[in-house]
Every structure is written in C-alpha cells, then in structure tokens.
mmCIF file of N, CA and C in Angstrom:
data_model
loop_
_atom_site.group_PDB
_atom_site.id
_atom_site.type_symbol
_atom_site.label_atom_id
_atom_site.label_comp_id
_atom_site.label_asym_id
_atom_site.label_seq_id
_atom_site.Cartn_x
_atom_site.Cartn_y
_atom_site.Cartn_z
ATOM 1 N N ARG J 229 340.172 80.989 3.926
ATOM 2 C CA ARG J 229 340.782 82.280 4.205
ATOM 3 C C ARG J 229 342.235 82.049 4.559
ATOM 4 N N LEU J 230 343.133 82.696 3.874
ATOM 5 C CA LEU J 230 344.567 82.562 4.107
ATOM 6 C C LEU J 230 345.071 83.829 4.769
ATOM 7 N N LEU J 231 345.731 83.647 5.930
ATOM 8 C CA LEU J 231 346.206 84.796 6.698
ATOM 9 C C LEU J 231 347.725 84.882 6.680
ATOM 10 N N ASP J 232 348.232 86.108 6.830
ATOM 11 C CA ASP J 232 349.675 86.300 6.923
ATOM 12 C C ASP J 232 350.121 86.176 8.376
ATOM 13 N N ALA J 233 351.393 86.424 8.628
ATOM 14 C CA ALA J 233 351.964 86.267 9.968
ATOM 15 C C ALA J 233 351.315 87.197 10.998
ATOM 16 N N ALA J 234 350.744 88.318 10.556
ATOM 17 C CA ALA J 234 350.105 89.265 11.470
ATOM 18 C C ALA J 234 348.623 88.967 11.671
ATOM 19 N N GLY J 235 348.105 87.976 10.936
ATOM 20 C CA GLY J 235 346.692 87.629 11.076
ATOM 21 C C GLY J 235 345.777 88.348 10.100
ATOM 22 N N ALA J 236 346.355 89.132 9.188
ATOM 23 C CA ALA J 236 345.561 89.823 8.163
ATOM 24 C C ALA J 236 345.460 88.948 6.918
ATOM 25 N N ASP J 237 344.513 89.260 6.050
ATOM 26 C CA ASP J 237 344.385 88.504 4.810
ATOM 27 C C ASP J 237 345.691 88.569 4.025
ATOM 28 N N ALA J 238 346.125 87.413 3.547
ATOM 29 C CA ALA J 238 347.370 87.343 2.779
ATOM 30 C C ALA J 238 347.185 88.001 1.411
ATOM 31 N N VAL J 239 348.238 88.692 0.965
ATOM 32 C CA VAL J 239 348.247 89.342 -0.339
ATOM 33 C C VAL J 239 349.458 88.817 -1.098
ATOM 34 N N VAL J 240 349.219 88.241 -2.271
ATOM 35 C CA VAL J 240 350.296 87.664 -3.081
ATOM 36 C C VAL J 240 351.344 88.738 -3.379
ATOM 37 N N GLY J 241 352.598 88.395 -3.133
ATOM 38 C CA GLY J 241 353.701 89.300 -3.417
ATOM 39 C C GLY J 241 354.030 90.281 -2.301
ATOM 40 N N ARG J 242 353.163 90.383 -1.273
ATOM 41 C CA ARG J 242 353.423 91.328 -0.190
ATOM 42 C C ARG J 242 353.441 90.670 1.186
ATOM 43 N N SER J 243 352.669 89.639 1.362
ATOM 44 C CA SER J 243 352.514 89.039 2.689
ATOM 45 C C SER J 243 353.658 88.095 3.036
ATOM 46 N N GLU J 244 353.937 88.025 4.335
ATOM 47 C CA GLU J 244 354.908 87.080 4.851
ATOM 48 C C GLU J 244 354.202 86.162 5.838
ATOM 49 N N GLY J 245 354.619 84.900 5.844
ATOM 50 C CA GLY J 245 354.026 83.938 6.763
ATOM 51 C C GLY J 245 354.456 82.537 6.395
ATOM 52 N N TYR J 246 353.889 81.579 7.085
ATOM 53 C CA TYR J 246 354.164 80.176 6.815
ATOM 54 C C TYR J 246 352.949 79.559 6.145
ATOM 55 N N TRP J 247 353.166 78.899 4.999
ATOM 56 C CA TRP J 247 352.093 78.198 4.326
ATOM 57 C C TRP J 247 352.575 76.820 3.934
ATOM 58 N N LEU J 248 351.649 75.883 3.887
ATOM 59 C CA LEU J 248 351.990 74.523 3.502
ATOM 60 C C LEU J 248 352.367 74.469 2.032
ATOM 61 N N SER J 249 353.289 73.559 1.717
ATOM 62 C CA SER J 249 353.650 73.307 0.325
ATOM 63 C C SER J 249 353.440 71.819 0.054
ATOM 64 N N GLU J 250 353.630 71.434 -1.163
ATOM 65 C CA GLU J 250 353.466 70.030 -1.555
ATOM 66 C C GLU J 250 354.337 69.110 -0.694
ATOM 67 N N ALA J 251 355.532 69.572 -0.329
ATOM 68 C CA ALA J 251 356.461 68.755 0.466
ATOM 69 C C ALA J 251 355.993 68.552 1.901
ATOM 70 N N ASP J 252 354.981 69.292 2.334
ATOM 71 C CA ASP J 252 354.470 69.171 3.696
ATOM 72 C C ASP J 252 353.423 68.068 3.839
ATOM 73 N N PHE J 253 353.175 67.334 2.768
ATOM 74 C CA PHE J 253 352.264 66.189 2.786
ATOM 75 C C PHE J 253 353.016 64.971 2.258
ATOM 76 N N VAL J 254 353.040 63.917 3.046
ATOM 77 C CA VAL J 254 353.706 62.683 2.635
ATOM 78 C C VAL J 254 352.678 61.572 2.723
ATOM 79 N N SER J 255 352.420 60.924 1.592
ATOM 80 C CA SER J 255 351.391 59.888 1.540
ATOM 81 C C SER J 255 351.986 58.542 1.174
ATOM 82 N N THR J 256 351.380 57.499 1.709
ATOM 83 C CA THR J 256 351.784 56.138 1.319
ATOM 84 C C THR J 256 351.067 55.722 0.043
ATOM 85 N N GLN J 257 350.115 56.513 -0.405
ATOM 86 C CA GLN J 257 349.366 56.230 -1.626
ATOM 87 C C GLN J 257 350.160 56.763 -2.810
ATOM 88 N N GLU J 258 350.519 55.885 -3.724
ATOM 89 C CA GLU J 258 351.299 56.287 -4.897
ATOM 90 C C GLU J 258 350.571 57.363 -5.699
ATOM 91 N N ALA J 259 351.321 58.266 -6.256
ATOM 92 C CA ALA J 259 350.830 59.330 -7.128
ATOM 93 C C ALA J 259 349.853 60.266 -6.431
ATOM 94 N N SER J 260 349.869 60.303 -5.130
ATOM 95 C CA SER J 260 348.994 61.205 -4.389
ATOM 96 C C SER J 260 349.697 62.541 -4.196
ATOM 97 N N THR J 261 348.977 63.616 -4.435
ATOM 98 C CA THR J 261 349.513 64.954 -4.207
ATOM 99 C C THR J 261 348.621 65.657 -3.189
ATOM 100 N N ALA J 262 349.043 66.800 -2.709
ATOM 101 C CA ALA J 262 348.258 67.538 -1.714
ATOM 102 C C ALA J 262 346.865 67.863 -2.247
ATOM 103 N N ARG J 263 346.735 68.036 -3.539
ATOM 104 C CA ARG J 263 345.432 68.390 -4.123
ATOM 105 C C ARG J 263 344.557 67.179 -4.402
ATOM 106 N N THR J 264 345.122 65.978 -4.301
ATOM 107 C CA THR J 264 344.345 64.772 -4.631
ATOM 108 C C THR J 264 344.288 63.795 -3.462
ATOM 109 N N LEU J 265 344.378 64.291 -2.247
ATOM 110 C CA LEU J 265 344.427 63.408 -1.081
ATOM 111 C C LEU J 265 343.109 62.705 -0.794
ATOM 112 N N GLY J 266 342.003 63.245 -1.214
ATOM 113 C CA GLY J 266 340.716 62.615 -0.948
ATOM 114 C C GLY J 266 340.258 62.862 0.479
ATOM 115 N N THR J 267 339.476 61.919 1.004
ATOM 116 C CA THR J 267 338.898 62.047 2.341
ATOM 117 C C THR J 267 339.871 61.518 3.383
ATOM 118 N N LEU J 268 340.247 62.367 4.327
ATOM 119 C CA LEU J 268 341.192 61.990 5.373
ATOM 120 C C LEU J 268 340.512 62.009 6.726
ATOM 121 N N GLY J 269 341.012 61.176 7.653
ATOM 122 C CA GLY J 269 340.468 61.164 8.998
ATOM 123 C C GLY J 269 341.375 60.401 9.945
ATOM 124 N N PHE J 270 340.936 60.325 11.194
ATOM 125 C CA PHE J 270 341.688 59.603 12.216
ATOM 126 C C PHE J 270 341.852 58.142 11.784
ATOM 127 N N PRO J 271 343.026 57.552 12.015
ATOM 128 C CA PRO J 271 343.233 56.153 11.609
ATOM 129 C C PRO J 271 342.179 55.210 12.197
ATOM 130 N N ARG J 272 341.488 54.510 11.300
ATOM 131 C CA ARG J 272 340.506 53.513 11.720
ATOM 132 C C ARG J 272 341.268 52.324 12.289
ATOM 133 N N ASP J 273 340.610 51.512 13.009
ATOM 134 C CA ASP J 273 341.211 50.323 13.622
ATOM 135 C C ASP J 273 342.310 50.699 14.620
ATOM 136 N N TRP J 274 342.187 51.882 15.235
ATOM 137 C CA TRP J 274 343.148 52.303 16.252
ATOM 138 C C TRP J 274 342.837 51.588 17.556
ATOM 139 N N PRO J 275 343.787 51.147 18.334
ATOM 140 C CA PRO J 275 345.237 51.299 18.191
ATOM 141 C C PRO J 275 345.906 50.156 17.431
ATOM 142 N N GLY J 276 345.146 49.107 17.068
ATOM 143 C CA GLY J 276 345.758 47.958 16.403
ATOM 144 C C GLY J 276 346.526 48.292 15.148
ATOM 145 N N VAL J 277 346.035 49.279 14.399
ATOM 146 C CA VAL J 277 346.680 49.646 13.147
ATOM 147 C C VAL J 277 348.128 50.085 13.361
ATOM 148 N N TYR J 278 348.434 50.625 14.532
ATOM 149 C CA TYR J 278 349.788 51.124 14.797
ATOM 150 C C TYR J 278 350.828 50.014 14.720
ATOM 151 N N THR J 279 350.473 48.810 15.109
ATOM 152 C CA THR J 279 351.436 47.709 15.074
ATOM 153 C C THR J 279 351.205 46.751 13.910
ATOM 154 N N SER J 280 350.044 46.837 13.242
ATOM 155 C CA SER J 280 349.742 45.840 12.218
ATOM 156 C C SER J 280 349.820 46.343 10.784
ATOM 157 N N SER J 281 349.864 47.637 10.576
ATOM 158 C CA SER J 281 349.791 48.181 9.221
ATOM 159 C C SER J 281 351.170 48.466 8.628
ATOM 160 N N LYS J 282 351.509 47.745 7.565
ATOM 161 C CA LYS J 282 352.778 48.004 6.874
ATOM 162 C C LYS J 282 352.814 49.399 6.253
ATOM 163 N N PRO J 283 351.717 49.864 5.628
ATOM 164 C CA PRO J 283 351.763 51.232 5.095
ATOM 165 C C PRO J 283 352.024 52.285 6.180
ATOM 166 N N LEU J 284 351.391 52.122 7.345
ATOM 167 C CA LEU J 284 351.612 53.096 8.418
ATOM 168 C C LEU J 284 353.054 53.023 8.920
ATOM 169 N N LYS J 285 353.585 51.817 9.072
ATOM 170 C CA LYS J 285 354.989 51.671 9.501
ATOM 171 C C LYS J 285 355.941 52.290 8.486
ATOM 172 N N SER J 286 355.606 52.173 7.189
ATOM 173 C CA SER J 286 356.482 52.750 6.162
ATOM 174 C C SER J 286 356.480 54.274 6.220
ATOM 175 N N LEU J 287 355.459 54.830 6.861
ATOM 176 C CA LEU J 287 355.359 56.281 6.973
ATOM 177 C C LEU J 287 355.999 56.792 8.259
ATOM 178 N N ILE J 288 355.652 56.199 9.418
ATOM 179 C CA ILE J 288 356.112 56.744 10.701
ATOM 180 C C ILE J 288 356.943 55.774 11.527
ATOM 181 N N GLY J 289 357.264 54.605 10.986
ATOM 182 C CA GLY J 289 358.111 53.664 11.710
ATOM 183 C C GLY J 289 359.537 54.184 11.826
ATOM 184 N N LYS J 290 360.397 53.444 12.507
ATOM 185 C CA LYS J 290 361.786 53.885 12.735
ATOM 186 C C LYS J 290 362.520 54.229 11.447
ATOM 187 N N LYS J 291 362.206 53.529 10.362
ATOM 188 C CA LYS J 291 362.851 53.793 9.074
ATOM 189 C C LYS J 291 361.874 54.407 8.081
ATOM 190 N N GLY J 292 360.778 54.954 8.580
ATOM 191 C CA GLY J 292 359.740 55.520 7.727
ATOM 192 C C GLY J 292 360.128 56.846 7.106
ATOM 193 N N ARG J 293 359.324 57.273 6.169
ATOM 194 C CA ARG J 293 359.574 58.531 5.466
ATOM 195 C C ARG J 293 359.437 59.734 6.394
ATOM 196 N N CYS J 294 358.632 59.605 7.443
ATOM 197 C CA CYS J 294 358.489 60.642 8.481
ATOM 198 C C CYS J 294 358.709 59.957 9.817
ATOM 199 N N ALA J 295 359.853 59.352 9.959
ATOM 200 C CA ALA J 295 360.142 58.532 11.143
ATOM 201 C C ALA J 295 359.806 59.285 12.421
ATOM 202 N N GLY J 296 359.020 58.632 13.268
ATOM 203 C CA GLY J 296 358.597 59.260 14.509
ATOM 204 C C GLY J 296 359.431 58.826 15.693
ATOM 205 N N LYS J 297 359.886 59.797 16.477
ATOM 206 C CA LYS J 297 360.584 59.483 17.723
ATOM 207 C C LYS J 297 359.580 59.224 18.827
ATOM 208 N N LYS J 298 358.444 59.903 18.734
ATOM 209 C CA LYS J 298 357.382 59.755 19.720
ATOM 210 C C LYS J 298 356.052 59.888 18.990
ATOM 211 N N VAL J 299 355.148 58.968 19.268
ATOM 212 C CA VAL J 299 353.839 58.997 18.631
ATOM 213 C C VAL J 299 352.786 59.013 19.722
ATOM 214 N N GLY J 300 351.808 59.866 19.578
ATOM 215 C CA GLY J 300 350.738 59.936 20.564
ATOM 216 C C GLY J 300 349.441 60.377 19.919
ATOM 217 N N VAL J 301 348.360 60.115 20.594
ATOM 218 C CA VAL J 301 347.043 60.547 20.143
ATOM 219 C C VAL J 301 346.645 61.753 20.982
ATOM 220 N N VAL J 302 346.255 62.808 20.307
ATOM 221 C CA VAL J 302 345.847 64.027 20.993
ATOM 222 C C VAL J 302 344.338 64.177 20.799
ATOM 223 N N GLY J 303 343.627 64.231 21.908
ATOM 224 C CA GLY J 303 342.182 64.397 21.850
ATOM 225 C C GLY J 303 341.798 65.860 21.748
ATOM 226 N N PRO J 304 340.508 66.126 21.646
ATOM 227 C CA PRO J 304 340.065 67.521 21.601
ATOM 228 C C PRO J 304 340.365 68.221 22.919
ATOM 229 N N PRO J 305 340.556 69.536 22.873
ATOM 230 C CA PRO J 305 340.875 70.272 24.106
ATOM 231 C C PRO J 305 339.713 70.270 25.096
ATOM 232 N N LEU J 306 340.065 70.308 26.362
ATOM 233 C CA LEU J 306 339.079 70.398 27.429
ATOM 234 C C LEU J 306 338.542 71.828 27.509
ATOM 235 N N PRO J 307 337.357 72.040 28.077
ATOM 236 C CA PRO J 307 336.810 73.404 28.173
ATOM 237 C C PRO J 307 337.766 74.395 28.835
ATOM 238 N N GLU J 308 338.450 73.977 29.906
ATOM 239 C CA GLU J 308 339.373 74.908 30.572
ATOM 240 C C GLU J 308 340.594 75.230 29.703
ATOM 241 N N GLU J 309 340.954 74.326 28.803
ATOM 242 C CA GLU J 309 342.048 74.603 27.868
ATOM 243 C C GLU J 309 341.575 75.596 26.803
ATOM 244 N N LEU J 310 340.342 75.426 26.332
ATOM 245 C CA LEU J 310 339.787 76.356 25.352
ATOM 246 C C LEU J 310 339.654 77.770 25.916
ATOM 247 N N ASP J 311 339.385 77.864 27.225
ATOM 248 C CA ASP J 311 339.273 79.182 27.863
ATOM 249 C C ASP J 311 340.555 79.997 27.703
ATOM 250 N N GLN J 312 341.684 79.321 27.633
ATOM 251 C CA GLN J 312 342.969 80.018 27.554
ATOM 252 C C GLN J 312 343.241 80.604 26.171
ATOM 253 N N VAL J 313 342.465 80.181 25.178
ATOM 254 C CA VAL J 313 342.671 80.702 23.816
ATOM 255 C C VAL J 313 341.429 81.430 23.301
ATOM 256 N N LYS J 314 340.603 81.871 24.244
ATOM 257 C CA LYS J 314 339.407 82.643 23.856
ATOM 258 C C LYS J 314 339.830 83.852 23.034
ATOM 259 N N GLY J 315 339.050 84.125 22.014
ATOM 260 C CA GLY J 315 339.330 85.276 21.169
ATOM 261 C C GLY J 315 340.182 84.943 19.958
ATOM 262 N N LEU J 316 340.797 83.783 19.941
ATOM 263 C CA LEU J 316 341.600 83.387 18.780
ATOM 264 C C LEU J 316 340.725 82.630 17.789
ATOM 265 N N THR J 317 340.953 82.866 16.519
ATOM 266 C CA THR J 317 340.276 82.122 15.457
ATOM 267 C C THR J 317 341.302 81.201 14.830
ATOM 268 N N PHE J 318 340.928 79.947 14.676
ATOM 269 C CA PHE J 318 341.837 78.960 14.097
ATOM 270 C C PHE J 318 341.395 78.631 12.679
ATOM 271 N N HIS J 319 342.390 78.414 11.808
ATOM 272 C CA HIS J 319 342.110 78.163 10.401
ATOM 273 C C HIS J 319 342.702 76.819 9.983
ATOM 274 N N ARG J 320 341.894 76.052 9.253
ATOM 275 C CA ARG J 320 342.341 74.760 8.737
ATOM 276 C C ARG J 320 343.575 74.932 7.850
ATOM 277 N N LEU J 321 344.438 73.961 7.910
ATOM 278 C CA LEU J 321 345.656 73.921 7.093
ATOM 279 C C LEU J 321 346.588 75.104 7.355
ATOM 280 N N GLN J 322 346.453 75.755 8.511
ATOM 281 C CA GLN J 322 347.344 76.843 8.898
ATOM 282 C C GLN J 322 347.837 76.623 10.323
ATOM 283 N N SER J 323 348.252 75.384 10.603
ATOM 284 C CA SER J 323 348.676 75.052 11.972
ATOM 285 C C SER J 323 349.886 75.860 12.414
ATOM 286 N N PHE J 324 350.760 76.245 11.492
ATOM 287 C CA PHE J 324 351.958 77.000 11.872
ATOM 288 C C PHE J 324 351.552 78.323 12.521
ATOM 289 N N SER J 325 350.729 79.095 11.832
ATOM 290 C CA SER J 325 350.321 80.390 12.383
ATOM 291 C C SER J 325 349.376 80.210 13.565
ATOM 292 N N ASN J 326 348.522 79.174 13.535
ATOM 293 C CA ASN J 326 347.649 78.910 14.685
ATOM 294 C C ASN J 326 348.489 78.696 15.943
ATOM 295 N N ALA J 327 349.507 77.855 15.852
ATOM 296 C CA ALA J 327 350.345 77.541 17.019
ATOM 297 C C ALA J 327 351.131 78.762 17.492
ATOM 298 N N GLU J 328 351.627 79.560 16.571
ATOM 299 C CA GLU J 328 352.372 80.757 16.972
ATOM 300 C C GLU J 328 351.472 81.766 17.685
ATOM 301 N N ARG J 329 350.222 81.901 17.231
ATOM 302 C CA ARG J 329 349.304 82.825 17.891
ATOM 303 C C ARG J 329 348.950 82.330 19.294
ATOM 304 N N VAL J 330 348.781 81.015 19.453
ATOM 305 C CA VAL J 330 348.530 80.467 20.786
ATOM 306 C C VAL J 330 349.727 80.735 21.693
ATOM 307 N N GLN J 331 350.930 80.566 21.179
ATOM 308 C CA GLN J 331 352.125 80.815 21.985
ATOM 309 C C GLN J 331 352.194 82.280 22.427
ATOM 310 N N ARG J 332 351.891 83.198 21.520
ATOM 311 C CA ARG J 332 351.920 84.620 21.883
ATOM 312 C C ARG J 332 350.897 84.924 22.980
ATOM 313 N N GLN J 333 349.726 84.294 22.910
ATOM 314 C CA GLN J 333 348.677 84.585 23.889
ATOM 315 C C GLN J 333 348.882 83.866 25.215
ATOM 316 N N THR J 334 349.421 82.646 25.191
ATOM 317 C CA THR J 334 349.465 81.821 26.410
ATOM 318 C C THR J 334 350.868 81.521 26.918
ATOM 319 N N GLY J 335 351.861 81.628 26.034
ATOM 320 C CA GLY J 335 353.211 81.225 26.408
ATOM 321 C C GLY J 335 353.465 79.735 26.214
ATOM 322 N N PHE J 336 352.445 78.978 25.778
ATOM 323 C CA PHE J 336 352.621 77.542 25.550
ATOM 324 C C PHE J 336 353.572 77.336 24.366
ATOM 325 N N PRO J 337 354.637 76.553 24.561
ATOM 326 C CA PRO J 337 355.618 76.382 23.485
ATOM 327 C C PRO J 337 355.047 75.647 22.272
ATOM 328 N N VAL J 338 355.613 75.975 21.115
ATOM 329 C CA VAL J 338 355.230 75.337 19.855
ATOM 330 C C VAL J 338 356.007 74.033 19.706
ATOM 331 N N VAL J 339 355.303 72.991 19.306
ATOM 332 C CA VAL J 339 355.906 71.692 18.993
ATOM 333 C C VAL J 339 355.734 71.479 17.488
ATOM 334 N N GLN J 340 356.819 71.130 16.815
ATOM 335 C CA GLN J 340 356.766 70.913 15.370
ATOM 336 C C GLN J 340 356.867 69.429 15.079
ATOM 337 N N GLY J 341 355.966 68.932 14.261
ATOM 338 C CA GLY J 341 355.980 67.511 13.923
ATOM 339 C C GLY J 341 355.045 67.210 12.778
ATOM 340 N N TRP J 342 354.379 66.071 12.869
ATOM 341 C CA TRP J 342 353.495 65.596 11.814
ATOM 342 C C TRP J 342 352.164 65.153 12.414
ATOM 343 N N ALA J 343 351.082 65.421 11.718
ATOM 344 C CA ALA J 343 349.773 64.857 12.047
ATOM 345 C C ALA J 343 349.531 63.745 11.036
ATOM 346 N N VAL J 344 349.094 62.596 11.503
ATOM 347 C CA VAL J 344 348.898 61.439 10.624
ATOM 348 C C VAL J 344 347.410 61.154 10.471
ATOM 349 N N PHE J 345 347.002 60.993 9.229
ATOM 350 C CA PHE J 345 345.616 60.707 8.899
ATOM 351 C C PHE J 345 345.554 59.481 8.002
ATOM 352 N N GLU J 346 344.390 58.845 7.981
ATOM 353 C CA GLU J 346 344.183 57.706 7.088
ATOM 354 C C GLU J 346 343.360 58.170 5.888
ATOM 355 N N HIS J 347 343.631 57.583 4.729
ATOM 356 C CA HIS J 347 342.816 57.831 3.533
ATOM 357 C C HIS J 347 341.515 57.063 3.728
ATOM 358 N N HIS J 348 340.443 57.758 4.099
ATOM 359 C CA HIS J 348 339.174 57.095 4.387
ATOM 360 C C HIS J 348 338.411 56.658 3.143
ATOM 361 N N ASP J 349 338.825 57.111 1.969
ATOM 362 C CA ASP J 349 338.163 56.675 0.745
ATOM 363 C C ASP J 349 338.797 55.404 0.175
ATOM 364 N N LEU J 350 339.733 54.806 0.924
ATOM 365 C CA LEU J 350 340.379 53.548 0.552
ATOM 366 C C LEU J 350 340.066 52.509 1.626
ATOM 367 N N PRO J 351 340.354 51.229 1.360
ATOM 368 C CA PRO J 351 340.103 50.204 2.381
ATOM 369 C C PRO J 351 340.836 50.510 3.694
ATOM 370 N N VAL J 352 340.281 50.005 4.798
ATOM 371 C CA VAL J 352 340.846 50.231 6.134
ATOM 372 C C VAL J 352 342.317 49.832 6.158
ATOM 373 N N SER J 353 343.141 50.728 6.681
ATOM 374 C CA SER J 353 344.588 50.540 6.879
ATOM 375 C C SER J 353 345.389 50.421 5.588
ATOM 376 N N ALA J 354 344.800 50.806 4.459
ATOM 377 C CA ALA J 354 345.495 50.673 3.180
ATOM 378 C C ALA J 354 346.485 51.799 2.911
ATOM 379 N N ALA J 355 346.168 53.025 3.341
ATOM 380 C CA ALA J 355 347.033 54.157 3.012
ATOM 381 C C ALA J 355 346.864 55.275 4.041
ATOM 382 N N PHE J 356 347.965 56.009 4.265
ATOM 383 C CA PHE J 356 348.005 57.068 5.262
ATOM 384 C C PHE J 356 348.733 58.276 4.694
ATOM 385 N N VAL J 357 348.505 59.424 5.313
ATOM 386 C CA VAL J 357 349.196 60.638 4.917
ATOM 387 C C VAL J 357 349.648 61.368 6.185
ATOM 388 N N ALA J 358 350.838 61.929 6.117
ATOM 389 C CA ALA J 358 351.349 62.771 7.204
ATOM 390 C C ALA J 358 351.361 64.209 6.702
ATOM 391 N N GLU J 359 350.853 65.105 7.529
ATOM 392 C CA GLU J 359 350.854 66.538 7.229
ATOM 393 C C GLU J 359 351.791 67.207 8.219
ATOM 394 N N ARG J 360 352.736 67.993 7.713
ATOM 395 C CA ARG J 360 353.598 68.758 8.628
ATOM 396 C C ARG J 360 352.674 69.643 9.459
ATOM 397 N N TYR J 361 352.832 69.570 10.777
ATOM 398 C CA TYR J 361 351.840 70.173 11.659
ATOM 399 C C TYR J 361 352.510 70.710 12.911
ATOM 400 N N TRP J 362 352.070 71.887 13.351
ATOM 401 C CA TRP J 362 352.547 72.466 14.598
ATOM 402 C C TRP J 362 351.393 72.538 15.575
ATOM 403 N N TRP J 363 351.707 72.333 16.871
ATOM 404 C CA TRP J 363 350.716 72.445 17.929
ATOM 405 C C TRP J 363 351.409 72.996 19.158
ATOM 406 N N ASN J 364 350.676 73.142 20.231
ATOM 407 C CA ASN J 364 351.244 73.718 21.465
ATOM 408 C C ASN J 364 351.212 72.707 22.573
ATOM 409 N N ALA J 365 352.252 72.731 23.400
ATOM 410 C CA ALA J 365 352.326 71.864 24.567
ATOM 411 C C ALA J 365 351.822 72.626 25.789
ATOM 412 N N LEU J 366 351.010 71.969 26.578
ATOM 413 C CA LEU J 366 350.534 72.567 27.817
ATOM 414 C C LEU J 366 351.629 72.472 28.872
ATOM 415 N N PRO J 367 351.554 73.247 29.931
ATOM 416 C CA PRO J 367 352.599 73.230 30.963
ATOM 417 C C PRO J 367 352.871 71.844 31.534
ATOM 418 N N GLU J 368 351.836 71.002 31.660
ATOM 419 C CA GLU J 368 352.040 69.659 32.205
ATOM 420 C C GLU J 368 352.526 68.663 31.160
ATOM 421 N N GLY J 369 352.883 69.169 29.959
ATOM 422 C CA GLY J 369 353.464 68.329 28.931
ATOM 423 C C GLY J 369 352.484 67.704 27.973
ATOM 424 N N LYS J 370 351.203 67.959 28.133
ATOM 425 C CA LYS J 370 350.199 67.409 27.207
ATOM 426 C C LYS J 370 350.263 68.094 25.864
#
C-alpha cells in the first residue's frame, strides 16, 4: 500500500509525498538494482563485520559511497516507546512518511540517513546495501 503525504492512498498524477527511487539504494553487489536486491537482513557476523569487511567499508567507511559520520545499531522499540505512537500504521519502504507522522504525533525530530543491510542470499559479508532511511530520535538521543 502506497500512501501520500496526508496518509491517503496515493494516486498517480495527483498525490504528493516522498517515495524511494533507484538512487535511494546503494549496493556493493555489481549490477544490483532496487528490484533485484534479493533477501536482505541485519549484517551477519556483527560486530566483527564492521571492521573486517572490505565490501562494507566500501559502502559506509570514511571514503565509502555512503560515508557514515556515525554508525549505530538500533534495536526494536521498547513497549513504552511504542505507546507513544499508538494509532499510527507503519508501512515498509516508506520510512520518510513514517518518520514525519511520528514527528507530528510526538514531536520527536526526524533523522535522515541510511539503513544498512546485508545480502543474505550471498556468502557472509560478501555484499551489502544501504537504503536511504529516515527515523526519529527520542528525547534522550536514542
């Protein structure tokens, strides 16, 4: 289900909002496109992969294609955090609108960056993909 900026079903030619494009996915796997990414998941061999994987460094290292100033692992929200977004429905691959709706409801600021996943259909630490991704920061900076 694709929603517009107001949360209604998107209509081609009439709706306004933020949607992912091909440029919002950067993969270390040659000839990979957003439609051919395969099975993605949390990087296996964590945290060792962060310092040992050349493909991952080529993606998010200091000189990487999506060079990261700060890298962190974000776990699932705690029950008390989920209570603050009760009533909101979240949609896969629509992090931009998800984060903006959370900000409107809670005041939590939007953080813009990248989510990094590993290609799980390839050998461990062989290839990674970054998806342009927005999320919200909690008051204590989490």
